[in-house]
Short mmCIF file of C-alpha atoms in Angstrom, two decimals:
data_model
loop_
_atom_site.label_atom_id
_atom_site.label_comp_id
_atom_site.label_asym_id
_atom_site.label_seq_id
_atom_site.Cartn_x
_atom_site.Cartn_y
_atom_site.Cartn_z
CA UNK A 1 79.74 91.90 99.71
CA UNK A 2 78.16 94.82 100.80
CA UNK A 3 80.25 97.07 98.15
CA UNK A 4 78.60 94.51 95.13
CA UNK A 5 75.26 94.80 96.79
CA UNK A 6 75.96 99.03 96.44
CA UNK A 7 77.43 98.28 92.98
CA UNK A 8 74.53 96.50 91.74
CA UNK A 9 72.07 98.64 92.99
CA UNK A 10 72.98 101.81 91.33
CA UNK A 11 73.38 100.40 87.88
CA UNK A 12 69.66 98.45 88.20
CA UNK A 13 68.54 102.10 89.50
CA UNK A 14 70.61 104.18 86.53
CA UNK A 15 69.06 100.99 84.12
CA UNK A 16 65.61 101.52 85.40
CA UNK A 17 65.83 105.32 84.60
CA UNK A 18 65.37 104.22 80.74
CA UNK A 19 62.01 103.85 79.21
CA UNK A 20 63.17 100.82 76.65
CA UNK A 21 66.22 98.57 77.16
CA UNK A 22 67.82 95.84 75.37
CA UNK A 23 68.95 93.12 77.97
CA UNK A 24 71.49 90.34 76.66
CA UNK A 25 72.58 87.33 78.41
CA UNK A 26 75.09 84.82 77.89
CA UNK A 27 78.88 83.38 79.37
CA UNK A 28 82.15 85.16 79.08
CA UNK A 29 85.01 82.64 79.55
CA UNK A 30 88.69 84.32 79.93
CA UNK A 31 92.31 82.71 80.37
CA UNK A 32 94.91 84.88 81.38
CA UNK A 33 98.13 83.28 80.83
CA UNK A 34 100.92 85.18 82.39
CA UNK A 35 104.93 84.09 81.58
CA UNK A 36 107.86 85.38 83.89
CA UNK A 37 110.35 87.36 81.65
CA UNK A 38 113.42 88.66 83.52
CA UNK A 39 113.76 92.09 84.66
CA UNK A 40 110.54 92.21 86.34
CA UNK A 41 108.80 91.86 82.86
CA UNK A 42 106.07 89.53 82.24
CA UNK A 43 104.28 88.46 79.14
CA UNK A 44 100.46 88.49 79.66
CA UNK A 45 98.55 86.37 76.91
CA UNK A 46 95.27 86.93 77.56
CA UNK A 47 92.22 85.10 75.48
CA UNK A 48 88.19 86.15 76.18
CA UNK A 49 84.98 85.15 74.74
CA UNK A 50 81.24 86.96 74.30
CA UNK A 51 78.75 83.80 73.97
CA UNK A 52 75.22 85.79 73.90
CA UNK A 53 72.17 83.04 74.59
CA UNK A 54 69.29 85.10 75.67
CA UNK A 55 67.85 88.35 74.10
CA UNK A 56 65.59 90.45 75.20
CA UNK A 57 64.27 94.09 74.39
CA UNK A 58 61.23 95.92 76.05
CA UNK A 59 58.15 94.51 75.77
CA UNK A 60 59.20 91.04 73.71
CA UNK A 61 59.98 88.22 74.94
CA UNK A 62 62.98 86.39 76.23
CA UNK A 63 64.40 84.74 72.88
CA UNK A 64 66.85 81.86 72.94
CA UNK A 65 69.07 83.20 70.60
CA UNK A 66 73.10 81.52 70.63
CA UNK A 67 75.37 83.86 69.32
CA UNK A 68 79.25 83.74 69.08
CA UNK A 69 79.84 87.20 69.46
CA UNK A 70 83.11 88.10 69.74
CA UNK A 71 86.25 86.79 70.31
CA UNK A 72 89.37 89.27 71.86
CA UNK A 73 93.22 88.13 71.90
CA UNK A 74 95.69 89.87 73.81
CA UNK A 75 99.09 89.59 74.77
CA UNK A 76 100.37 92.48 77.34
CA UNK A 77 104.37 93.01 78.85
CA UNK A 78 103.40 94.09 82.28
CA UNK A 79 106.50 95.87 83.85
CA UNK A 80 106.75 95.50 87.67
CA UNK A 81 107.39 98.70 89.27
CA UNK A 82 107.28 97.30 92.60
CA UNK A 83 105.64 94.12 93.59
CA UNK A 84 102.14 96.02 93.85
CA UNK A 85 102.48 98.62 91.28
CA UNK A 86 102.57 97.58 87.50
CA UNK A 87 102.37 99.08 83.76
CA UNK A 88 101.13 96.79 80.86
CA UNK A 89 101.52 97.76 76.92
CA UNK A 90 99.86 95.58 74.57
CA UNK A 91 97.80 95.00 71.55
CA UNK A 92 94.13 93.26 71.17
CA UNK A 93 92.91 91.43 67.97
CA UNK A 94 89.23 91.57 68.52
CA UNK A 95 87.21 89.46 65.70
CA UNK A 96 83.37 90.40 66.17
CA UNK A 97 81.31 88.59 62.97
CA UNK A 98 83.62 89.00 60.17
CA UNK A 99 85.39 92.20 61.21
CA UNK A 100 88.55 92.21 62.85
CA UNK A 101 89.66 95.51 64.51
CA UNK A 102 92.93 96.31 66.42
CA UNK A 103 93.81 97.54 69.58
CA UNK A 104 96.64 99.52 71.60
CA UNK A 105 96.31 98.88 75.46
CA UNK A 106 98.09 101.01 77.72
CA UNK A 107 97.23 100.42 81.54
CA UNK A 108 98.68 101.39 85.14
CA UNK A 109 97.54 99.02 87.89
CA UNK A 110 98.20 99.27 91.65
CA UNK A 111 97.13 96.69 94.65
CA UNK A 112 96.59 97.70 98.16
CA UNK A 113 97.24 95.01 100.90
CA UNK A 114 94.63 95.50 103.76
CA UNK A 115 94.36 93.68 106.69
CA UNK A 116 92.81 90.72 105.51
CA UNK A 117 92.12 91.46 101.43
CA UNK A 118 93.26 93.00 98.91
CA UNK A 119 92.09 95.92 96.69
CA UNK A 120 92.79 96.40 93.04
CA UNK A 121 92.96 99.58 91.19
CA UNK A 122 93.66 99.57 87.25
CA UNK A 123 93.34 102.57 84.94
CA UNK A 124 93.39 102.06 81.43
CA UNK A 125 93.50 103.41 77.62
CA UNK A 126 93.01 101.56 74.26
CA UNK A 127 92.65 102.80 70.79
CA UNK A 128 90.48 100.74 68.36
CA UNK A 129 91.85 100.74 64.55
CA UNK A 130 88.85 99.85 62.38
CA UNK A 131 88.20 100.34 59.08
CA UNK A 132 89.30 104.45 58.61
CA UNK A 133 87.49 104.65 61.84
CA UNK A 134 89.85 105.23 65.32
CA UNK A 135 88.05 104.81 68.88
CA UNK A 136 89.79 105.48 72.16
CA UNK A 137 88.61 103.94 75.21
CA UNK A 138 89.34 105.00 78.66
CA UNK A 139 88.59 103.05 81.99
CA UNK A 140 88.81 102.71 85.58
CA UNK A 141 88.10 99.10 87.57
CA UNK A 142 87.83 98.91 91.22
CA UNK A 143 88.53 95.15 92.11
CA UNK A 144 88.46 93.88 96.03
CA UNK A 145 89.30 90.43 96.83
CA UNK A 146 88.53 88.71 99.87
CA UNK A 147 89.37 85.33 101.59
CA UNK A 148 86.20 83.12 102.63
CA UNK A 149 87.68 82.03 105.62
CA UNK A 150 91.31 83.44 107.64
CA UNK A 151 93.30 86.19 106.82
CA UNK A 152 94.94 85.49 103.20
CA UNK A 153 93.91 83.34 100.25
CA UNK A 154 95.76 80.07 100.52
CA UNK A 155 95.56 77.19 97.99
CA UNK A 156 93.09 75.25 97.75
CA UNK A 157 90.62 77.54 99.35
CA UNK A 158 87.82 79.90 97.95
CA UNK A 159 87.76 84.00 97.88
CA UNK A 160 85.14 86.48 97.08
CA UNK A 161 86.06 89.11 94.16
CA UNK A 162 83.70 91.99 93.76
CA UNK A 163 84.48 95.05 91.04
CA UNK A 164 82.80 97.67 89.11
CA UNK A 165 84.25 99.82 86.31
CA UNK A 166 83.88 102.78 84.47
CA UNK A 167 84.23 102.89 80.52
CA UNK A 168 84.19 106.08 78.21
CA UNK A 169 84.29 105.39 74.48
CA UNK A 170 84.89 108.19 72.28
CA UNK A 171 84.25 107.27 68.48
CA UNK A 172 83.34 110.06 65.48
CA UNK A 173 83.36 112.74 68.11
CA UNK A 174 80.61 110.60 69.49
CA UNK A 175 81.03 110.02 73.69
CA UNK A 176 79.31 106.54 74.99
CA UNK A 177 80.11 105.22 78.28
CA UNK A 178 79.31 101.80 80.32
CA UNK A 179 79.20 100.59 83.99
CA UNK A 180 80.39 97.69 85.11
CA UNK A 181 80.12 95.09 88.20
CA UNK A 182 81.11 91.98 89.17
CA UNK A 183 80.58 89.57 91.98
CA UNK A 184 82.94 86.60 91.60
CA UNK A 185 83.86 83.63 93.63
CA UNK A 186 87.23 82.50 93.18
CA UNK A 187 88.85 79.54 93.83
CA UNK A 188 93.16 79.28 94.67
CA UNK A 189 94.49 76.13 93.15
CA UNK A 190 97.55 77.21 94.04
CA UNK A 191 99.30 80.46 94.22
CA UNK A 192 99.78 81.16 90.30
CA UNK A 193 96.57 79.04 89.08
CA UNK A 194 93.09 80.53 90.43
CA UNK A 195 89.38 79.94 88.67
CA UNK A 196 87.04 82.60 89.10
CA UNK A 197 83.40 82.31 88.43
CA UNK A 198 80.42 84.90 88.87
CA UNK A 199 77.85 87.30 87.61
CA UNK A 200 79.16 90.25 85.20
CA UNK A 201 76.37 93.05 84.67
CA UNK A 202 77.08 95.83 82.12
CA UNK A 203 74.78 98.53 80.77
CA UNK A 204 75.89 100.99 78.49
CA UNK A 205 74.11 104.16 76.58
CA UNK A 206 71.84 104.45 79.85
CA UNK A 207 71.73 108.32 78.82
CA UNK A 208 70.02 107.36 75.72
CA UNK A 209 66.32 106.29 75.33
CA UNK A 210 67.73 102.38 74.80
CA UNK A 211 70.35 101.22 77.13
CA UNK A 212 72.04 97.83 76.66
CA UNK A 213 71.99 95.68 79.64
CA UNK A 214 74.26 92.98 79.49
CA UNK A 215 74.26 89.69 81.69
CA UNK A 216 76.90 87.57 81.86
CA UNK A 217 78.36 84.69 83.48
CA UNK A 218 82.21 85.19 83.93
CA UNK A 219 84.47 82.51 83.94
CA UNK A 220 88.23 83.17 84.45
CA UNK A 221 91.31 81.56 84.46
CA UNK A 222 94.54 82.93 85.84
CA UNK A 223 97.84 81.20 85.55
CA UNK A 224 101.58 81.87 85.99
CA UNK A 225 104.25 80.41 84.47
CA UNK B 1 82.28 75.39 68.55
CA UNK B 2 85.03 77.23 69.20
CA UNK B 3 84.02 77.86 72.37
CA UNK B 4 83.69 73.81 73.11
CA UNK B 5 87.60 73.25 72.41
CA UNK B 6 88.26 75.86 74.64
CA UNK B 7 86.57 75.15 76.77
CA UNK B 8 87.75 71.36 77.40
CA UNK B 9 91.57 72.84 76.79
CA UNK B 10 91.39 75.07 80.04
CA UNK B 11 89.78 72.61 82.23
CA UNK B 12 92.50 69.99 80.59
CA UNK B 13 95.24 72.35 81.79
CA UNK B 14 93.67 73.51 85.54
CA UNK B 15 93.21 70.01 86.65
CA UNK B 16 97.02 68.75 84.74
CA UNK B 17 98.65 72.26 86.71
CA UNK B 18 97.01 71.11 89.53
CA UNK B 19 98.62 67.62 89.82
CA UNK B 20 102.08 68.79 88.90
CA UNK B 21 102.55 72.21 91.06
CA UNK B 22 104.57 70.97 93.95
CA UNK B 23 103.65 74.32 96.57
CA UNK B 24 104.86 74.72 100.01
CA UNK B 25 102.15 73.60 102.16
CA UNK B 26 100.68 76.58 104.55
CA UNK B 27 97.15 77.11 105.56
CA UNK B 28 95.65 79.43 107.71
CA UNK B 29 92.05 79.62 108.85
CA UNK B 30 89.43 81.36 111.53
CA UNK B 31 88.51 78.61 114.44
CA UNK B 32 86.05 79.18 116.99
CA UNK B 33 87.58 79.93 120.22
CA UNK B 34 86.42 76.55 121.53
CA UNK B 35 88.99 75.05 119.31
CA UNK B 36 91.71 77.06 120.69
CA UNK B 37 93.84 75.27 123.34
CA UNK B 38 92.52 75.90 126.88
CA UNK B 39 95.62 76.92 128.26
CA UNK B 40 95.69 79.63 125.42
CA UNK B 41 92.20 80.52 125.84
CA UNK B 42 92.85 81.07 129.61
CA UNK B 43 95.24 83.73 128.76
CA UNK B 44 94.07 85.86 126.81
CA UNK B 45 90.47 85.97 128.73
CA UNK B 46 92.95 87.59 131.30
CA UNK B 47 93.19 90.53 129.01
CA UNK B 48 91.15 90.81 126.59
CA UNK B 49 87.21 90.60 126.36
CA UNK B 50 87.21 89.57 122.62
CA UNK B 51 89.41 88.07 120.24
CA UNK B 52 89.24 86.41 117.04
CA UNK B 53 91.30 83.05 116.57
CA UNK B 54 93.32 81.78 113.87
CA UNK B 55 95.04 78.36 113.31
CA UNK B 56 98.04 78.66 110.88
CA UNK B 57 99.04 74.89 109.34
CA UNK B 58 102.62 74.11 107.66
CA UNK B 59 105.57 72.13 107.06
CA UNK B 60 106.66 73.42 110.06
CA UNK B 61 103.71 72.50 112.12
CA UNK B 62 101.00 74.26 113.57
CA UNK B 63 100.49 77.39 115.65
CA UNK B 64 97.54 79.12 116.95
CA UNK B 65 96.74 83.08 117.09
CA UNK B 66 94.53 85.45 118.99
CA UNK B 67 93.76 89.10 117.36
CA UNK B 68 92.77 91.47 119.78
CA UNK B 69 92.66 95.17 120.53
CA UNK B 70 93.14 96.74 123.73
CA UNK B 71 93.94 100.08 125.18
CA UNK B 72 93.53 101.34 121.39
CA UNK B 73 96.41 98.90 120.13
CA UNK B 74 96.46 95.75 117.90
CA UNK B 75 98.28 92.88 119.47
CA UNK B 76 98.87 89.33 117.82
CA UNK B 77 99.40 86.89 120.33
CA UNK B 78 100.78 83.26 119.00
CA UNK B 79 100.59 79.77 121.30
CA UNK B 80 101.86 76.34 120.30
CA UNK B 81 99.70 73.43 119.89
CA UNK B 82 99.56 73.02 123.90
CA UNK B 83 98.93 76.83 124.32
CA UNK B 84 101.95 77.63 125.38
CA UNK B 85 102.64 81.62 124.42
CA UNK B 86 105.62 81.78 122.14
CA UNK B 87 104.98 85.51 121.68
CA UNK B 88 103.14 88.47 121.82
CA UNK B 89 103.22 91.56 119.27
CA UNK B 90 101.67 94.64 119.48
CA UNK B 91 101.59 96.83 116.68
CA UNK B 92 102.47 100.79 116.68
CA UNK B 93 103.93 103.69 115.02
CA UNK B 94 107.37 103.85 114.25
CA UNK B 95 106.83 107.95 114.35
CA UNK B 96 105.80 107.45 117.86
CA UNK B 97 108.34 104.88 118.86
CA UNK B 98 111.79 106.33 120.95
CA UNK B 99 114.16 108.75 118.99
CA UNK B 100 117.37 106.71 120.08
CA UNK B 101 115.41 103.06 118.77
CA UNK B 102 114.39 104.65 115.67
CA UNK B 103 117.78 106.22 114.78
CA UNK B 104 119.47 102.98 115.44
CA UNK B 105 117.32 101.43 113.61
CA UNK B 106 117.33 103.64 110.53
CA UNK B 107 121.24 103.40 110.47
CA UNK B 108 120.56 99.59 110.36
CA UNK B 109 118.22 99.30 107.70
CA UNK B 110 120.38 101.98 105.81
CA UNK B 111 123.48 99.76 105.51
CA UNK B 112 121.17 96.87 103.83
CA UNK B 113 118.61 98.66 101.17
CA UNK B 114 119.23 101.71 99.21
CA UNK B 115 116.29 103.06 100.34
CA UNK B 116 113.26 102.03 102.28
CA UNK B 117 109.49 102.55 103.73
CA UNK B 118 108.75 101.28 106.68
CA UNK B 119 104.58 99.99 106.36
CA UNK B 120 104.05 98.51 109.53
CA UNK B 121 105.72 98.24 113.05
CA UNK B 122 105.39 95.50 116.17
CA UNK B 123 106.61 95.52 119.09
CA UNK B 124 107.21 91.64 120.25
CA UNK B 125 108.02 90.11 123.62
CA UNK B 126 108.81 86.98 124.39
CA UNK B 127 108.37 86.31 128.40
CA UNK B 128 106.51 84.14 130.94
CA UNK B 129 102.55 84.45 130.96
CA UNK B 130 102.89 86.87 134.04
CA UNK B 131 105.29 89.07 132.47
CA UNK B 132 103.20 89.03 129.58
CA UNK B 133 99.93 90.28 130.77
CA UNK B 134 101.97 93.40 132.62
CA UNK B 135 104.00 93.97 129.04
CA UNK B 136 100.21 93.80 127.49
CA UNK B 137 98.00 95.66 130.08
CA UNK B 138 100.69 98.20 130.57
CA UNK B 139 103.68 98.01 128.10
CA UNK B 140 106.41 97.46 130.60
CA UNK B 141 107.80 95.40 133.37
CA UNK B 142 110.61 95.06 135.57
CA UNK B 143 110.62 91.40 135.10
CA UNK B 144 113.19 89.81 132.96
CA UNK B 145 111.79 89.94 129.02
CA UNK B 146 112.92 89.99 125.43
CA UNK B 147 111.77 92.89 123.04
CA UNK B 148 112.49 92.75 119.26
CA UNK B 149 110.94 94.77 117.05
CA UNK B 150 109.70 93.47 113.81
CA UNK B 151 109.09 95.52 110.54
CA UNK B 152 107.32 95.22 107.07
CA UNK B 153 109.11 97.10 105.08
CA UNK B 154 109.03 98.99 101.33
CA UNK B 155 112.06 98.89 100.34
CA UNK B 156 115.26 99.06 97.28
CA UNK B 157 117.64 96.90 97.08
CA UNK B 158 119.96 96.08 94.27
CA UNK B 159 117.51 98.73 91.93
CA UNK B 160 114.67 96.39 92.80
CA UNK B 161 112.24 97.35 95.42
CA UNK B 162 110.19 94.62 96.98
CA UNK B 163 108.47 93.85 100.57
CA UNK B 164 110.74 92.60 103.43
CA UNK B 165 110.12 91.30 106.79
CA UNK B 166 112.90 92.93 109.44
CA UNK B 167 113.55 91.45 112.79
CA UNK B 168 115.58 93.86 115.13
CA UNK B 169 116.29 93.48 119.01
CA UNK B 170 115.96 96.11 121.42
CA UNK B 171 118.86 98.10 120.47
CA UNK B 172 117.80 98.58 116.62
CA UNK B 173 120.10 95.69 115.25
CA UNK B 174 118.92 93.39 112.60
CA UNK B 175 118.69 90.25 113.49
CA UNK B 176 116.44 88.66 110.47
CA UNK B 177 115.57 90.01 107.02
CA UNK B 178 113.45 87.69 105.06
CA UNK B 179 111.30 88.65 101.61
CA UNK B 180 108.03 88.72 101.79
CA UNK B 181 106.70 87.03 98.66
CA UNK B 182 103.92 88.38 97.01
CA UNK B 183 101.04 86.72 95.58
CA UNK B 184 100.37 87.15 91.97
CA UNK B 185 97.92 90.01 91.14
CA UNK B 186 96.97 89.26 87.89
CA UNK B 187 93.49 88.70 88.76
CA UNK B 188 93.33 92.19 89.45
CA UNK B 189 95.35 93.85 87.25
CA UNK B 190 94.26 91.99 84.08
#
């Protein structure tokens, strides 16, 4: 908790170094279907929304403002390495308005048992076909997961998941980058079905004059076949 | 719109999963140490000034668990429902453990798994209450005890590596190797 509480602080602090910002607010609702395949293979389908609500730049006022803003589908083979050690390839459809762009995912992730959590580490690539236009993304997330009461999650009991990550876009030789944190509380159904539900701050350009701050309220869903 | 029919399909398909998944029923939470047993309480007041307390629930039944450090060492004592011990662990370094244990041991684990890391060492003992608080306070005794050693281990097996649970006895033989199974990580990795 403390770690969020850090998390959160430096992004309001790196957000408050702009004069103008653009703040958005809205949900972002996520299932993660995972299916066993053999050979330690798994295939990771993987939908997510962007439902924007509230807008608000510098010096206006909040506006209620619903806006479907994007909708990302994935599906990912994850390759086990070990049972804490994994590498995903995929693709992402994203459709944002009426453009649809493509994605390549490439991603190494590794878990860390502790005592009495867990802590996630996942770096990532993607490359963004749109139009004539190619992006490439890189990014590292930090996740640690927590039990609310004992040792280790069991079902039908609730967790704590807190994360930040790093993005860098580069797109026409032009470098953006993005923070990102997340205080969740999660709830085990039972071992492969878990809800998560929480705050999810972003802000992105914060070297420019206008960042964009981004609330939003993330709803996940993870289950295993 | 879109996000409506969603919306009602995952909740649909939480609460259906829920009903259906037949799990193995285990639970294990922090208690107060007024909800330990007395008799376990007593104990481990004998040796140690703090401790946190566990209960563990399953199919099997329930136990009850004191963490507690002393002299520098972690040690993980567990008591029945009446507070009876059933045993005490105390966890070290296999580095530091005796040459002779740790050779028999690695020729052990050797004929089971390609290859292996060990993660984590404990030393357990299974005694009477006296010959427990000497084996805790002071790590021996010359009263009649059993010492096993169990390990968490890394290791390859069959070109698949995965987590294991070893069980040895004094001498470095295996008694027990079990899996460990792993929760899913996907809500970290995705």
């Amino acid at each position: 908790m403390r770690l969020t509480i850090f998390f959160f602080l430096i992004i309001t602090a790196i957000s408050n170094i702009n004069a103008q910002n653009k703040t958005s607010a809205g949900v972002l609702p996520k299932t993660v279907i995972s299916v066993k395949l053999p050979k330690n293979l798994k295939l990771v389908n993987i939908i997510e929304l962007r439902e924007v609500f509230f807008e608000k730049t510098d010096g206006s006022d909040v506006e209620f403002n619903y806006n479907h803003k994007l909708t990302d589908i994935s599906a990912l083979i994850s390759l086990k390495r070990t049972p804490y050690k994994s590498f995903a390839l995929g693709y992402r459809m994203r459709a944002e308005g009426n453009n649809l762009s493509h994605q390549i995912i490439q991603q190494f992730s590794v878990v860390q048992n502790l005592n009495a959590s867990r802590v996630g580490h996942r770096l990532s690539a993607d490359q963004t076909f749109k139009s004539d236009i190619i992006s490439y993304r890189f990014r590292y997330r930090l996740s640690f997961e927590k039990p609310l009461n004992g040792n280790k999650i069991d079902p039908n009991e609730f967790y704590i998941k807190a994360g930040t990550e790093y993005l860098m876009k580069l797109s026409d030789n032009i470098t953006s980058s993005e923070i990102r944190a997340v205080s969740l509380l999660g709830y085990e159904i039972e071992d492969s079905n878990k809800i998560e539900i929480g705050l999810d701050y972003r802000i992105s350009n914060f070297l420019n004059k206008i960042s964009d701050n981004a609330i939003w309220l993330n709803i996940g869903w993870y289950f295993k076949i | 719109m879109n996000f409506k029919i969603i919306l009602i399909t995952v909740i649909t398909v939480i609460f259906s999963a829920n009903v259906s998944g037949q799990t193995k029923y285990e639970k294990e939470y922090r208690i107060k140490e007024k909800d330990a047993p007395d008799k376990a309480v007593s104990f481990i007041k004998k040796s140690f000034t703090k401790c946190k307390w566990y209960s563990e629930e399953s199919s099997d039944g329930k136990t009850f668990e004191a963490k507690g450090k002393l002299n520098g060492y972690k040690f993980s004592i567990e008591f029945d429902t009446t507070g009876n011990v059933i045993d005490a662990e105390k966890t070290v370094k296999f580095e530091n453990m005796n040459s002779e244990i740790k050779q028999n041991i690695n020729k052990s684990l050797l004929k089971i798994f390609a290859s292996y890391k060990i993660k984590k060492t404990q030393i357990q003992w299974i005694a009477c209450d006296n010959t427990l608080h000497e084996l805790i306070s002071y790590g021996h005794s010359k009263k009649p005890y059993t010492l096993n050693y169990e390990l968490v281990l890394k290791a390859k097996k069959d070109s698949t590596t995965k987590f294991y649970e070893v069980l040895s006895d004094k001498n470095g033989n295996i008694l027990k190797v079990s899996e460990i199974i792993s929760r899913p990580t996907d809500n970290l990795d995705f």
